[in-house]
Coordinates of C-alpha atoms and ligand atoms in Angstrom, one line a residue:
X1 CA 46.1 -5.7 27.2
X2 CA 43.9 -8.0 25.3
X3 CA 40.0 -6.9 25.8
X4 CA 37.6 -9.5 25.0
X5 CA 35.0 -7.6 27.0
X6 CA 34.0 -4.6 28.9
X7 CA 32.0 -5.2 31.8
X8 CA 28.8 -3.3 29.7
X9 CA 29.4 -5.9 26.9
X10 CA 28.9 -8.5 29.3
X11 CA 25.8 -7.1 31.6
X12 CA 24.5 -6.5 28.0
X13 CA 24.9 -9.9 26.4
X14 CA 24.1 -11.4 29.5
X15 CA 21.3 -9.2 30.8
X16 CA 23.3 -9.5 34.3
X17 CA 23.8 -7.2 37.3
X18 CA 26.5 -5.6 39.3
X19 CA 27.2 -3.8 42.0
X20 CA 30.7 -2.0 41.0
X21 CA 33.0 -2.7 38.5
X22 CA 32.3 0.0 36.3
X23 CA 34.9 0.6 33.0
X24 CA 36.1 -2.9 33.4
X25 CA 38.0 -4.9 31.1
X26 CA 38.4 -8.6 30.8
X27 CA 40.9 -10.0 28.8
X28 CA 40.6 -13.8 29.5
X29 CA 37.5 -16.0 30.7
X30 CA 38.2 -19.2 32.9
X31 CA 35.8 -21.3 34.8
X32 CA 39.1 -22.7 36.5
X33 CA 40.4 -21.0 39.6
X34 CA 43.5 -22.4 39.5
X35 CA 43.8 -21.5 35.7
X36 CA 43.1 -17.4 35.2
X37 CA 44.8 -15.5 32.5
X38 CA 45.1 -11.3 32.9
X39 CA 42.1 -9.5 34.2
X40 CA 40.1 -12.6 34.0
X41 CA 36.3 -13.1 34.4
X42 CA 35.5 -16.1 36.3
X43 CA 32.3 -17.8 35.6
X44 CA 31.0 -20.3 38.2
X45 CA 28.9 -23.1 36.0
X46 CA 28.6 -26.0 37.6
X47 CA 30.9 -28.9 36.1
X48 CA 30.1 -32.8 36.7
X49 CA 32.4 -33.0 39.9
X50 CA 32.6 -29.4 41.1
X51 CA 29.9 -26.0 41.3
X52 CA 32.2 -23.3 40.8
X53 CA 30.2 -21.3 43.2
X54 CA 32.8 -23.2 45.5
X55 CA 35.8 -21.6 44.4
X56 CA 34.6 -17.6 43.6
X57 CA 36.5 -16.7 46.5
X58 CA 39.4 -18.2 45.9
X59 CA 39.5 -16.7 42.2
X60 CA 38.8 -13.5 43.0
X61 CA 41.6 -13.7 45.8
X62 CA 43.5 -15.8 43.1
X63 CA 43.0 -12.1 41.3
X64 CA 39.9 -12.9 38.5
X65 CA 39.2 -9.3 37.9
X66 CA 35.2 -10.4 38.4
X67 CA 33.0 -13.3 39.2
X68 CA 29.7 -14.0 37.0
X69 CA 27.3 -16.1 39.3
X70 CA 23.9 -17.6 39.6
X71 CA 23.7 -17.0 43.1
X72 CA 25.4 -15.0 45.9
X73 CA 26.6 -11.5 45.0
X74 CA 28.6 -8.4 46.2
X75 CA 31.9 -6.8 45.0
X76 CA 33.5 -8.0 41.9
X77 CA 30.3 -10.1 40.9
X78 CA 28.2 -10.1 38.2
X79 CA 24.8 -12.3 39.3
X80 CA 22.6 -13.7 36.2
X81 CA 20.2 -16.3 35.9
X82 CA 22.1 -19.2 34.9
X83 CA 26.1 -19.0 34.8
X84 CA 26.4 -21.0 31.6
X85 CA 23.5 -19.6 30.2
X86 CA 25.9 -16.5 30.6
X87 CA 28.9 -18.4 29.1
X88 CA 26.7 -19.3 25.9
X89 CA 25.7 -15.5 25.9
X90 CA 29.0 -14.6 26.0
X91 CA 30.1 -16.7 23.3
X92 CA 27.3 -15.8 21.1
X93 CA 28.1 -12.2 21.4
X94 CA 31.7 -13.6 20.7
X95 CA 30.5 -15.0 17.7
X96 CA 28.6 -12.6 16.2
X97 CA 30.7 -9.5 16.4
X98 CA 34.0 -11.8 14.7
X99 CA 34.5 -11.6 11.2
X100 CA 36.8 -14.7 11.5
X101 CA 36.1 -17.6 9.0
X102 CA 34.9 -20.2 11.2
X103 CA 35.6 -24.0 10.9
X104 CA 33.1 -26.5 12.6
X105 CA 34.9 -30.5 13.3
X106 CA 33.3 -32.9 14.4
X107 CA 33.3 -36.9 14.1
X108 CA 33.5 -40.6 15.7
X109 CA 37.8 -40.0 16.1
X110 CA 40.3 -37.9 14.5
X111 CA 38.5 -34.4 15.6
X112 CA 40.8 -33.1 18.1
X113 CA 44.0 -34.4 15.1
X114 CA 42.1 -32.8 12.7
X115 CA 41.0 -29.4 14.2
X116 CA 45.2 -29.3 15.1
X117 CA 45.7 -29.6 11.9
X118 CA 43.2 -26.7 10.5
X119 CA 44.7 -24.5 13.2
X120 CA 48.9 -25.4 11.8
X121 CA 47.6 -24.4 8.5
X122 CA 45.8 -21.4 9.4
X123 CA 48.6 -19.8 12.1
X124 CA 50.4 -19.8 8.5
X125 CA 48.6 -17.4 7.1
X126 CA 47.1 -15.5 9.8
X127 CA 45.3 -15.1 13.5
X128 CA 44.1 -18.1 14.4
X129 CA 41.5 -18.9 17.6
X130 CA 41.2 -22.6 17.9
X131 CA 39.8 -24.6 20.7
X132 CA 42.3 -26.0 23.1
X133 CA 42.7 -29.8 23.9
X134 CA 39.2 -31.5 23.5
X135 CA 37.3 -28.7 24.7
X136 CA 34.4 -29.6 23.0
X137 CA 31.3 -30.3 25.3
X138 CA 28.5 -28.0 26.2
X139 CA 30.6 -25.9 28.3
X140 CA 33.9 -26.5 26.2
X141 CA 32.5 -24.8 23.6
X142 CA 30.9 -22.0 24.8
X143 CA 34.4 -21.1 26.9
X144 CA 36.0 -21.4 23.2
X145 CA 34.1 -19.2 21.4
X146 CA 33.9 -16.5 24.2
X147 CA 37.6 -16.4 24.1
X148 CA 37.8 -15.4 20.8
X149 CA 39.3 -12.1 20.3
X150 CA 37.2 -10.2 17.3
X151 CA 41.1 -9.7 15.8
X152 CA 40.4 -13.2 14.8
X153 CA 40.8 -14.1 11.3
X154 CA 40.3 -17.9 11.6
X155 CA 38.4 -19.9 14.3
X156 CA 38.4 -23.4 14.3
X157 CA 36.0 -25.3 17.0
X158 CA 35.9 -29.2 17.8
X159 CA 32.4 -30.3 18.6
X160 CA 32.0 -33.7 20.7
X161 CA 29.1 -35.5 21.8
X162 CA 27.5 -38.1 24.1
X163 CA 24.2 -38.0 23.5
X164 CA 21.1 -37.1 20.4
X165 CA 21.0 -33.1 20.1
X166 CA 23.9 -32.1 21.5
X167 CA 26.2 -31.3 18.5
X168 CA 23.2 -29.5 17.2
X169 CA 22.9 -26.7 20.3
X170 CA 26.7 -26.4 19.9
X171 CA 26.8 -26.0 16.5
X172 CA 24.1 -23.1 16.4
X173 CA 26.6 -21.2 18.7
X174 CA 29.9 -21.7 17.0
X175 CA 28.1 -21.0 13.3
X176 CA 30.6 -22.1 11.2
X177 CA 31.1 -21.4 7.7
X178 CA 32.9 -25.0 7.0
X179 CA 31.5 -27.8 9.2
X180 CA 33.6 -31.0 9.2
X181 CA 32.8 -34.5 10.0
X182 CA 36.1 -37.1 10.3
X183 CA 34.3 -40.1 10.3
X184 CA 31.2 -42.2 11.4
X185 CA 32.1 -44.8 13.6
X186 CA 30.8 -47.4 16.6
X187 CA 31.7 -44.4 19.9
X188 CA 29.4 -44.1 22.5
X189 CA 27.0 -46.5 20.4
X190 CA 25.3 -46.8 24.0
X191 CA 23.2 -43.5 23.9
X192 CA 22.6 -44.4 20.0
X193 CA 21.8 -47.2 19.2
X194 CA 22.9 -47.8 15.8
X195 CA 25.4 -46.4 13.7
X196 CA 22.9 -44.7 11.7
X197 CA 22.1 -43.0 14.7
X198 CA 25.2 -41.9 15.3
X199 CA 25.6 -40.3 11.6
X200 CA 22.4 -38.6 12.4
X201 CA 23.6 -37.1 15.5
X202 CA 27.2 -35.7 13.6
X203 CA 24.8 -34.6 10.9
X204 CA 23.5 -31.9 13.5
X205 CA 26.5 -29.9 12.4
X206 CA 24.6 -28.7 9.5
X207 CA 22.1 -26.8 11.8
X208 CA 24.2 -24.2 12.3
X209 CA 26.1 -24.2 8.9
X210 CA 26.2 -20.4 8.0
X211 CA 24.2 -20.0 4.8
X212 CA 26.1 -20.3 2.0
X213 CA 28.5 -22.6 4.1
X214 CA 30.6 -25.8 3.1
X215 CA 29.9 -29.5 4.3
X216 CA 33.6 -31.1 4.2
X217 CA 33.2 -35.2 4.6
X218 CA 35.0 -37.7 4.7
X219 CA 33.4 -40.3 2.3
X220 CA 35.6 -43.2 3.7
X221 CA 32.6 -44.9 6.0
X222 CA 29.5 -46.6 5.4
X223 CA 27.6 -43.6 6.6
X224 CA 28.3 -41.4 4.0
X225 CA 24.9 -41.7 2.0
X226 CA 23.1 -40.8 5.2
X227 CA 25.4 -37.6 5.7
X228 CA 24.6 -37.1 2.4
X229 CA 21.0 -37.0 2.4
X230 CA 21.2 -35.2 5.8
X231 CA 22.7 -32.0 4.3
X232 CA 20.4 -32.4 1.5
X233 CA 17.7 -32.3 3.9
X234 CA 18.9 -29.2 5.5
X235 CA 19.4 -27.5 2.4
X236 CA 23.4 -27.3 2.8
X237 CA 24.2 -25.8 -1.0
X238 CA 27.9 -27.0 -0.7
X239 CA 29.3 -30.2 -0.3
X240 CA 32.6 -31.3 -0.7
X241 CA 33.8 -34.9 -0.1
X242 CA 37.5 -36.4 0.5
X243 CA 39.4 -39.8 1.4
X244 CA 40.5 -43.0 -0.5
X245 CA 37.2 -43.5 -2.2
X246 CA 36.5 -43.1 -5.5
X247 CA 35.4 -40.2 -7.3
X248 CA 35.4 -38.1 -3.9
X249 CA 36.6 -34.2 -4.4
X250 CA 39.5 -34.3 -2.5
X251 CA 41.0 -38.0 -3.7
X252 CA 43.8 -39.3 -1.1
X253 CA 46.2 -41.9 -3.7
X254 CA 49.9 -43.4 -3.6
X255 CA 49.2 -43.4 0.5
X256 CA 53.0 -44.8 1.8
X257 CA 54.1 -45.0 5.2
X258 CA 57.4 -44.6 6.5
X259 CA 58.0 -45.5 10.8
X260 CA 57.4 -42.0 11.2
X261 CA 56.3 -40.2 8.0
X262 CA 53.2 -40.8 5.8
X263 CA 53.3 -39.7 2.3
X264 CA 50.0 -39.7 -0.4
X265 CA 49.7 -37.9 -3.4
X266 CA 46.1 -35.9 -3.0
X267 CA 44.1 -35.2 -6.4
X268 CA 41.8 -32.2 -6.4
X269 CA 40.5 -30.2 -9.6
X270 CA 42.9 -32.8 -11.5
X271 CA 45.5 -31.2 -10.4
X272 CA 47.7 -34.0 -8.1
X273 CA 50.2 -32.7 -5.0
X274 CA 52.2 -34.3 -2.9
X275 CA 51.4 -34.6 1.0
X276 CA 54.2 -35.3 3.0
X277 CA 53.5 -35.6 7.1
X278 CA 55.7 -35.6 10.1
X279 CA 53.5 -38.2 11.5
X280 CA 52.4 -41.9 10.5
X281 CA 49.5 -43.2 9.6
X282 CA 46.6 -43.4 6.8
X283 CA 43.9 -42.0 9.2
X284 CA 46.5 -38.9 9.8
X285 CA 46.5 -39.0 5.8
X286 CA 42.4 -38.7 6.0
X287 CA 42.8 -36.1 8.8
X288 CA 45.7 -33.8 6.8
X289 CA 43.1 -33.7 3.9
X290 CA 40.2 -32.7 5.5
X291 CA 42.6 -29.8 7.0
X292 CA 44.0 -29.0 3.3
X293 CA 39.8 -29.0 1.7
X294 CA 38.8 -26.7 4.8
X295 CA 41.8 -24.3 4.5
X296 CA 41.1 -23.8 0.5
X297 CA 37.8 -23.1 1.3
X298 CA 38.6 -20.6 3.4
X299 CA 41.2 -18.8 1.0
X300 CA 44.3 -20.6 1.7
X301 CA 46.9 -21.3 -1.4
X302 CA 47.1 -25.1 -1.4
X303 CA 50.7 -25.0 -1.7
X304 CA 50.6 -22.7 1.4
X305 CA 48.8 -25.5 3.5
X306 CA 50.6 -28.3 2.4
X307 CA 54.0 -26.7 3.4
X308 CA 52.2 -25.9 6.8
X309 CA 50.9 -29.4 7.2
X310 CA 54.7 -31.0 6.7
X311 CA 55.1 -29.6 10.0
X312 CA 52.2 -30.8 11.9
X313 CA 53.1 -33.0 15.0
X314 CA 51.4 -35.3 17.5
X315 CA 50.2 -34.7 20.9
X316 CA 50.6 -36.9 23.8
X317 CA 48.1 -40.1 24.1
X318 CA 47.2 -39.7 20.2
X319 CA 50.1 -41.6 18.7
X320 CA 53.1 -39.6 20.2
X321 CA 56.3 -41.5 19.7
X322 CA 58.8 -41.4 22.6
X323 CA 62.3 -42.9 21.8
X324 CA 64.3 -44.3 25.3
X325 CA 67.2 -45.2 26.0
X326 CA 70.0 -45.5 24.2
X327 CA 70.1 -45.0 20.6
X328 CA 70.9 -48.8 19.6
X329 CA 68.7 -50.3 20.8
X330 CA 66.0 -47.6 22.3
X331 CA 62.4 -48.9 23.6
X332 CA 60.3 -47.2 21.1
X333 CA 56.9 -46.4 22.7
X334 CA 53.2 -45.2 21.2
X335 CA 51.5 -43.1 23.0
X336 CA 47.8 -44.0 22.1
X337 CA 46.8 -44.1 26.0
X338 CA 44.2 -41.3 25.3
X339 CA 41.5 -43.0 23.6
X340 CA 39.9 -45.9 21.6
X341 CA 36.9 -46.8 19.5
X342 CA 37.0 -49.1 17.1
X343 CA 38.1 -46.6 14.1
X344 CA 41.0 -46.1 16.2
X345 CA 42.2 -49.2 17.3
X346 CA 42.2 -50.2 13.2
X347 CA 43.8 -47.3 12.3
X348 CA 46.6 -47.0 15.4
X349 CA 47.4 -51.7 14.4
X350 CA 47.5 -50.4 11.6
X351 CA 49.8 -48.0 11.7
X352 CA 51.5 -50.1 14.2
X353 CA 52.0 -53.2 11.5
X354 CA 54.4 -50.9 9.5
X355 CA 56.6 -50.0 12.4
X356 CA 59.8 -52.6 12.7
X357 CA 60.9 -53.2 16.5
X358 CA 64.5 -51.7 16.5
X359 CA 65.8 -55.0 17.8
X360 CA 63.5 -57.1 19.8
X361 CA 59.8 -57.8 19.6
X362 CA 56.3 -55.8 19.1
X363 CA 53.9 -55.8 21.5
X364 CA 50.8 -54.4 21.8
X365 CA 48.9 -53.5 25.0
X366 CA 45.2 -52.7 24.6
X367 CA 42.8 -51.5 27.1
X368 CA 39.0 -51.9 26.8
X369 CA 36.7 -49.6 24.4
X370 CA 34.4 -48.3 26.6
X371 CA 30.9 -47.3 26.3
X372 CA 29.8 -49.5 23.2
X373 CA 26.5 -51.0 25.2
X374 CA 25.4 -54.0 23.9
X375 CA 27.6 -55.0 20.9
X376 CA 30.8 -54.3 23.0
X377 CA 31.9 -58.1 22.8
X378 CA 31.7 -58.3 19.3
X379 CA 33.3 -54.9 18.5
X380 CA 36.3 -56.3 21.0
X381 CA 36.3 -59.8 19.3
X382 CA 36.3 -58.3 16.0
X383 CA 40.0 -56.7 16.5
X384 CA 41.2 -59.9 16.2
X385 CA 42.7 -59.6 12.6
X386 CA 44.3 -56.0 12.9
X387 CA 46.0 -57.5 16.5
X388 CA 47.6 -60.2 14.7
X389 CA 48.5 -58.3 11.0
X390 CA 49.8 -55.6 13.3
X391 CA 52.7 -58.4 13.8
X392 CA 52.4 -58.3 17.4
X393 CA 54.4 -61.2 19.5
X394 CA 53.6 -59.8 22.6
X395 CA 49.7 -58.9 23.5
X396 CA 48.9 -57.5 27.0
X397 CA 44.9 -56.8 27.7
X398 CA 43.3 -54.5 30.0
X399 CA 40.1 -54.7 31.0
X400 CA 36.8 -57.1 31.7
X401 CA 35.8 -55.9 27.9
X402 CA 38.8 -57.5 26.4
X403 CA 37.8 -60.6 27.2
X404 CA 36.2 -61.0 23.9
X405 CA 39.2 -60.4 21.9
X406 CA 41.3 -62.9 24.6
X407 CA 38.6 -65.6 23.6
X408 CA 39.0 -64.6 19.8
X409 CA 42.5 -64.7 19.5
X410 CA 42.7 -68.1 21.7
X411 CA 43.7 -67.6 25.1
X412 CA 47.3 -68.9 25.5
X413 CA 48.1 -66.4 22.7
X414 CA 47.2 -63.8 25.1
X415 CA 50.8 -63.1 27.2
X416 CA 48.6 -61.2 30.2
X417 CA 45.6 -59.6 30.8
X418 CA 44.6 -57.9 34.1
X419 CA 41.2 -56.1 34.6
X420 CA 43.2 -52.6 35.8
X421 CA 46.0 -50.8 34.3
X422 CA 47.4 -50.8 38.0
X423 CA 47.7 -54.5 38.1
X424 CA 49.5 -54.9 34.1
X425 CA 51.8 -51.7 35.2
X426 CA 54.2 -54.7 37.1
X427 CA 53.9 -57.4 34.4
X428 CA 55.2 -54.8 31.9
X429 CA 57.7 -54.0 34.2
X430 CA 59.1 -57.2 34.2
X431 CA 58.6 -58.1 30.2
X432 CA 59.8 -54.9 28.7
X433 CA 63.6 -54.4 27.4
X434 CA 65.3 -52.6 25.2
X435 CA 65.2 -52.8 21.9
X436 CA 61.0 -53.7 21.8
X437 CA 58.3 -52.0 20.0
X438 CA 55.2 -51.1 22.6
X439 CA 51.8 -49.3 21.2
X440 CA 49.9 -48.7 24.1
X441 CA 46.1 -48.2 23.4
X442 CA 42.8 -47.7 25.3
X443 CA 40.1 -45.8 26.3
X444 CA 41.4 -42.8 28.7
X445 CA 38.9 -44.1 31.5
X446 CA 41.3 -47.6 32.0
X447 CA 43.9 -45.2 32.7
X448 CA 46.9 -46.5 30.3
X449 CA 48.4 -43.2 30.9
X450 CA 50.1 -44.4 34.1
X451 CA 51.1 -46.9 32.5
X452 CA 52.8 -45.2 29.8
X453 CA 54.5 -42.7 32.4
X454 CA 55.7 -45.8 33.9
X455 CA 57.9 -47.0 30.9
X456 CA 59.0 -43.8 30.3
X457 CA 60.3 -43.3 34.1
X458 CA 61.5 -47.1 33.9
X459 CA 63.4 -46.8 30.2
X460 CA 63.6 -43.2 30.0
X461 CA 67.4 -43.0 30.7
X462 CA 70.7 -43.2 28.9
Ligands
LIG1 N1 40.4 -40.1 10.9 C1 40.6 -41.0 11.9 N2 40.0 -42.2 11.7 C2 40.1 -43.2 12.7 N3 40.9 -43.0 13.8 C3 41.5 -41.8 14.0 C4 41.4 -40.8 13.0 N4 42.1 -39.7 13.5 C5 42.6 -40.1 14.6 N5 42.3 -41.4 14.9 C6 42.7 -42.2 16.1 O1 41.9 -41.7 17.2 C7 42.7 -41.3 18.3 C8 42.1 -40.0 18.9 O2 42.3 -39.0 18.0 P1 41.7 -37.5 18.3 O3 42.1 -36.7 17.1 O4 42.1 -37.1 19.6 O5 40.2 -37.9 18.2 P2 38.9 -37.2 18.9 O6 39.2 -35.8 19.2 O7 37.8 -37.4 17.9 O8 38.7 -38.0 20.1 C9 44.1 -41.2 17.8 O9 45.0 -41.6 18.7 C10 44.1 -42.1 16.6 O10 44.4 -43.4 17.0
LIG2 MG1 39.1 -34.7 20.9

């Protein structure tokens, strides 16, 4: 079995007590009952809906091999102060006994694409730990990083935030020798005011850059001079820049799209290679780079990575392609349902504009952006121009946010727009056929997954 602890390596990190347990192993960590791997520790933190105090029982029974707690006690338990507290223990103790090189991402969208990617090329060459999903909050990360084994060659870590200070306490634990940021754009512009402060807030990362440790950035955003000045400020030695711009280290040129394939030709050292992805899309270009600049950092032939990367694929609700039907005239659908800013409306109508309809008509349905505060109207109103070069005949909008871009684009261009996904799920019923083009794109809070899983059910046969 896989040991990531003993039970005195956690009552150590953790200064914690127990009653029994002696010689214990524990080869997974969960703070989900309902999700324990072999010999698992539980750990009760207390979550934004549930305590996991609630559900100690039920793991134990479930057959966690222990329960660390902040209160209540007996067999199997290990009682600390503060049960998170004890997950950050555990991943610093994680941390600092691996001998992995460790990747920092962070960024306004593209993190979770991006940190995917680091992790493709890296399981090329060697054992990789990578965060799953979007595990990248202040629980998120800890659970990461304690559940890396110290075999680990590679880590790779996403860091998110919604607030000032928070990528800075997470990136002090994770440490990472290469700390990337995907972009600066208008997310969660609510708790920040400004886009400079949101660039301020990514620039945290450097905090916990190990010394001696790279900045990657991507130098395709107005934010870039205050990244810049940022890691100057916090004496980060190396930086190394990539996108479209001029002059950057890692130069992304020739970028072509095909309805399912981007190609670029990517100059570094003057040396120029050829990118080829499985996947379309300029920001997946941006993303792919950032993956090939961190894996040569951290020793990996560039050839090596690129041959990795051809194989990197999408996951659900970030621009997964589902084909229905039958093959003449199949519904194409894009899965986008997971989230949206502003950089990734642009960059999914944009992607979108290239795609041909296999026989009938594009249509786009957009949910609101959430969480922009007070220049949410304008940010909406301001899609305008990528909705109509997209080349979209048929525009659905969901959500009381949207109304902005309805009133931009002129109402009685606007087919429907509902203020729930529950209410559009009908109207698409009725408008979709075969043979149409449908990007489906929105903040995960309007909920256009249902609405995706609808289509699918409704044109997912033969
Ligand atoms: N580099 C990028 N710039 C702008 N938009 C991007 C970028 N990468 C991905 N996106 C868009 O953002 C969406 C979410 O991507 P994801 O990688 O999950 O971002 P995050 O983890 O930062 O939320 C994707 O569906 C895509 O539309
Ligand atoms: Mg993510």
């Amino acid at each position: 079995m896989l040991s990531l602890f003993t039970v005195e390596e956690v009552l150590a990190a953790t200064h914690g007590a127990t009653e029994d347990l002696a010689g214990a192993q524990f080869g997974s960590i969960s703070i989900d009952s309902r999700e324990l791997g072999p010999d698992a520790l539980f750990v009760a933190i207390k979550g934004d809906r549930f305590d996991g105090h609630d559900f100690v029982e039920q793991a134990l029974q479930s057959g966690a091999a222990a329960a660390l707690v902040s209160r209540g006690g007996g067999a199997q338990h290990i009682v600390v102060p503060d049960a998170l507290d004890g997950l950050r223990d555990l991943a610093r103790a994680a941390r600092s006994c691996s001998r992995a090189i460790i990747v920092g991402v962070t960024g306004s969208a593209g993190k979770t694409t991006t940190k995917e990617a680091i992790r493709t090329v890296f399981e090329a060459v060697g054992e990789t730990h990578a965060s799953i999903k979007s595990f990248n909050n202040h629980w998120g990360v800890p659970l990461m990083l304690a559940r890396m084994p110290a075999s680990a060659q590679f880590g790779v870590f996403e860091m998110g935030m919604s607030g000032p200070g928070e990528i800075r306490s997470l990136t002090q634990l994770v440490r990472p020798h290469i700390a990337v940021i995907t972009t600066i754009a208008a997310a969660h512009l609510e708790a920040f005011g400004s886009l400079e402060g949101i660039a301020r807030a990514k620039a945290e990362i450097f905090a916990g850059l190990e010394p001696g440790g790279t900045a990657v950035l991507n130098a395709d955003h107005p934010q870039l001079g205050g990244l810049l000045d940022q890691a100057s400020a916090d004496g980060v030695g190396n930086i190394v820049t990539y996108g479209e711009a001029r002059g950057v280290d890692w130069q992304i040129l020739d970028v072509h799209m095909a309805a399912d394939k981007s190609f670029a030709s990517i100059e570094h050292d003057g040396v120029r290679h050829s990118l080829v992805l499985n996947v379309p899309g300029r920001h997946m270009v941006a993303n792919a780079t950032a993956a090939l600049a961190a894996a040569y950092l951290a020793g990996v032939e560039i050839n090596v990575a690129l041959r990795a990367l051809a194989g990197f694929a999408l996951q659900a609700g970030r621009g997964k392609r589902l084909v229905l039907g039958p093959d003449e005239t199949p519904l194409l659908l894009i899965d986008e349902s997971y989230n949206a800013n502003i950089a990734s409306m642009r960059a999914a109508l944009d992607v979108f504009a290239a795609q041909q309809a296999p026989l009938g008509r594009k249509v786009v349905v957009l949910g609101d952006m959430l969480e922009l505060g007070a220049q949410s109207a304008s940010l909406h109103a301001s899609l305008g121009d990528a909705v109509l070069t997209s080349g979209a005949e048929r525009i659905y909008l969901v959500g009381p946010a949207m109304d902005a871009l309805a009133e931009e684009l002129g109402r009685d261009q606007v087919t429907a727009h509902t203020k729930t996904a529950a209410e559009m799920a009908p109207i698409l019923r009725n408008d979709l056929a075969y043979g149409d083009a449908v990007i489906v794109k929105g903040s995960n809070g309007v909920g256009l997954s249902t609405i995706v899983e609808n289509i699918a059910k409704q044109f997912g046969r033969n």
